[in-house]
XYZ file of C-alpha atoms in Angstrom:
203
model
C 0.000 0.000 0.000
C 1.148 3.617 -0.889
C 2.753 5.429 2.732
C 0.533 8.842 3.061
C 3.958 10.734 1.051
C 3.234 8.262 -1.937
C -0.434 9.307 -2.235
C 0.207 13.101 -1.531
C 2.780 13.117 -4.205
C 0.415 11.516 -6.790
C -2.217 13.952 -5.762
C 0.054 17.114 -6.082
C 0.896 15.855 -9.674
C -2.763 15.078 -10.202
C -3.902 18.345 -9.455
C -1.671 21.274 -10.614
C -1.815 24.216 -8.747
C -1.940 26.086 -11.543
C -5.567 25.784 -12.527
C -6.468 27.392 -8.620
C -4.474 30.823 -9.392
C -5.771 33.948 -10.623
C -4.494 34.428 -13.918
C -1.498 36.857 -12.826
C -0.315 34.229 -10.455
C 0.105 31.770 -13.052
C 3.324 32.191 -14.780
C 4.777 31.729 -10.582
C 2.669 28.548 -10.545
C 6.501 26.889 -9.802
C 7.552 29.098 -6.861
C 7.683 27.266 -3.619
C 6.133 30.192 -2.471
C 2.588 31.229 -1.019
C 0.813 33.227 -3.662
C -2.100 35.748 -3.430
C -5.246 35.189 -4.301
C -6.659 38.619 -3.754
C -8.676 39.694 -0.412
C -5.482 39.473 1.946
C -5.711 35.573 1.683
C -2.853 33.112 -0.875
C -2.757 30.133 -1.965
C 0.034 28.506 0.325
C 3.217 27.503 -0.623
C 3.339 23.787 -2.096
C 5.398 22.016 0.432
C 3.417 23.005 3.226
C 0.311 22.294 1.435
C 2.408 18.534 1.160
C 3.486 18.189 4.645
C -0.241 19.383 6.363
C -1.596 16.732 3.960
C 0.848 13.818 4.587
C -0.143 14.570 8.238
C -3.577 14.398 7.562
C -3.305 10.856 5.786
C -6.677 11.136 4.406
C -8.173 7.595 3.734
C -10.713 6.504 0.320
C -13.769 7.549 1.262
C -13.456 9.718 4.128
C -15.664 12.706 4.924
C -13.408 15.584 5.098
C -13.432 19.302 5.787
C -11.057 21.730 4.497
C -11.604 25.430 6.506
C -10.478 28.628 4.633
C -10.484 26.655 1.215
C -9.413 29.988 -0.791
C -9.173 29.282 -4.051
C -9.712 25.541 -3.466
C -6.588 23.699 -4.128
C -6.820 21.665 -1.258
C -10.359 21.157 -1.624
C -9.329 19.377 -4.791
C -5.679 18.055 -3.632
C -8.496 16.442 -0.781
C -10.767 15.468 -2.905
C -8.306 13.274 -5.135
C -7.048 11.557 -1.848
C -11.029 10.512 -0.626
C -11.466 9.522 -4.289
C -15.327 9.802 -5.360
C -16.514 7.323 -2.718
C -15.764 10.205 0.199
C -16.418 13.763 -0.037
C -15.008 16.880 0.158
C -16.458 20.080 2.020
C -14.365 23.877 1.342
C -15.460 26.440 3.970
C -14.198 29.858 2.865
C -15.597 33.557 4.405
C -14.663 35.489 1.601
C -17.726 35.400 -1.306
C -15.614 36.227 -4.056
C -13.332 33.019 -3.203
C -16.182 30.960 -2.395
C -17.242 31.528 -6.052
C -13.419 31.798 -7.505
C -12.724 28.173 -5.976
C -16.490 26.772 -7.039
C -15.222 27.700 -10.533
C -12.167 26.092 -10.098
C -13.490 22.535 -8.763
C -16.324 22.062 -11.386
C -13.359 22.659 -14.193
C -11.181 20.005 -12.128
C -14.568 17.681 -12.434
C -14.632 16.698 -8.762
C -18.292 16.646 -8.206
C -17.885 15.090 -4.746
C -16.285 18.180 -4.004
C -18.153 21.271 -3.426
C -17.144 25.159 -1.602
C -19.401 26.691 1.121
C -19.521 30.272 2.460
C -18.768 30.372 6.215
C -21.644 30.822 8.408
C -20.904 34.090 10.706
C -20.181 33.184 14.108
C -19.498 29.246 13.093
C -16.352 27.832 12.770
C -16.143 24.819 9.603
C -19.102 23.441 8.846
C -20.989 21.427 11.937
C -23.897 20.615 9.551
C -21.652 18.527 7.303
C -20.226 16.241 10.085
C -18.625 14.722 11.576
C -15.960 14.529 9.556
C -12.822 11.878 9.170
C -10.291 14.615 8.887
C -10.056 18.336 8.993
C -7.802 20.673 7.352
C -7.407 24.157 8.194
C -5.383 26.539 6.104
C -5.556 29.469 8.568
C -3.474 29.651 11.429
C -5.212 29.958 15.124
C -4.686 31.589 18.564
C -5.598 28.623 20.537
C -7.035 25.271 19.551
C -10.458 25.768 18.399
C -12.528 23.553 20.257
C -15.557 23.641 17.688
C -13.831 22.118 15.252
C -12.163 19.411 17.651
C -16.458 18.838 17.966
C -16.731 18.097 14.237
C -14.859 15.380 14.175
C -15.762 11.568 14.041
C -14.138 9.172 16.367
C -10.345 8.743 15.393
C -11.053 11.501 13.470
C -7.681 13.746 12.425
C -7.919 17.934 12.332
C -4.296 19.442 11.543
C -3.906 22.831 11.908
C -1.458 25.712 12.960
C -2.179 26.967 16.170
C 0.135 29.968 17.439
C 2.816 29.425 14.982
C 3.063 25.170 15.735
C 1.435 23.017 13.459
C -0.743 20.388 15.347
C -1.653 17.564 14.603
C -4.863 16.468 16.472
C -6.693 12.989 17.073
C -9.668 12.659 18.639
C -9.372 9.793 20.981
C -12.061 8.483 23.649
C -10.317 10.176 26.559
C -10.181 13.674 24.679
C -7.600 14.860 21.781
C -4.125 13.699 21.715
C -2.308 16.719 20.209
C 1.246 16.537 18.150
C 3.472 18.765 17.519
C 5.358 19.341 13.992
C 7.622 22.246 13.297
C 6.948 26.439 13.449
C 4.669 27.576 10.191
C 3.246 31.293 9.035
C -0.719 31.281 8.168
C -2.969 34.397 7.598
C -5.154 34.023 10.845
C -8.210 32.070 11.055
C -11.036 34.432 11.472
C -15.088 33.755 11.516
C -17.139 36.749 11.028
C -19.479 37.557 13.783
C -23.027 37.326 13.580
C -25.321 39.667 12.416
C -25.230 42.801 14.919
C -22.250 41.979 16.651
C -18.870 43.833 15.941
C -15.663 42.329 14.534
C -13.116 40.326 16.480
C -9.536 42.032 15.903
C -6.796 40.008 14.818
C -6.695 36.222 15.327
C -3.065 35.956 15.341
């Protein structure tokens, strides 16, 4: 059986990232490099992108959320890993993005797949679960526990929490948390509900 850096691999070459950049972005589709997307967000650099997934070791047919999907390469890089037996849910804030990386997953022809707009004051996408693995592209103060909710039994969330990149399981007595390495996100952010003011700064 392919290890988890086999299948990532196949998956990266499977699923350019070219075809998830705005069309200025494109000709520095090569750069190991994060690359904007517009709206203060990027597309983050490839090898990250490799080493969150490898960590995540998404299985055929899992349920899987991926939060702040921006222009959803790793809703598709995800979505190529469950196969079309799982499915894929992209949770982005941003409407022009949630559109932007719709676009971009219907041209990849990964119907499993699909791109939500955040509900304010939710973090992922509760409705959906739980959920077999999470992957969040947006780096945290603390540990968010409503996402550590969404998650099946055994289920895996990684995520960069104050700079660290975590690597969380949710066991019977609670989440066993890993450690792996320092990282720079944009911060993970939900927008408050309707009539309440902004949060500053996540991190």
């Amino acid at each position: 059986m392919p290890s988890p850096a086999e299948r990532v691999a196949a998956a990266m070459e499977a699923v350019p990232r070219t075809g998830f950049l705005p069309p200025a972005q494109r000709a520095h589709t090569d750069r190991d490099a994060p690359l904007s997307i517009g709206h203060g967000q990027t597309n983050s650099q490839p090898t990250t992108v490799r080493q969150m997934l490898e960590l995540l070791d998404v299985q055929p047919g899992d349920r899987v959320l991926d939060v702040g999907s921006g222009s959803a390469w790793t809703t598709a890089l995800l979505a190529h890993l469950t196969g079309p037996d799982g499915s894929v849910t992209g949770v982005e804030r941003v409407p022009d993005l949630v559109a932007f990386g719709a676009a971009n997953l219907v041209a990849a022809g990964m119907p499993w797949a699909h791109v939500e707009r955040a509900v304010p004051g939710t973090l992922g996408w509760p409705c959906g679960g739980p959920y077999q693995r999470i992957l969040v592209s947006a780096q945290a103060p603390a540990l968010p526990a409503e996402l550590v909710d969404q998650l099946s039994a055994g289920g895996v969330l990684v995520l960069p929490v104050a700079g660290r990149m975590l690597r969380v399981r949710a066991d019977d007595g609670g989440p066993t948390v890993e450690e792996h390495g320092w990282y720079r996100f944009v911060p993970l952010v939900a927008d408050p509900p309707a009539g309440r003011a902004a949060p500053g700064p996540a991190g």
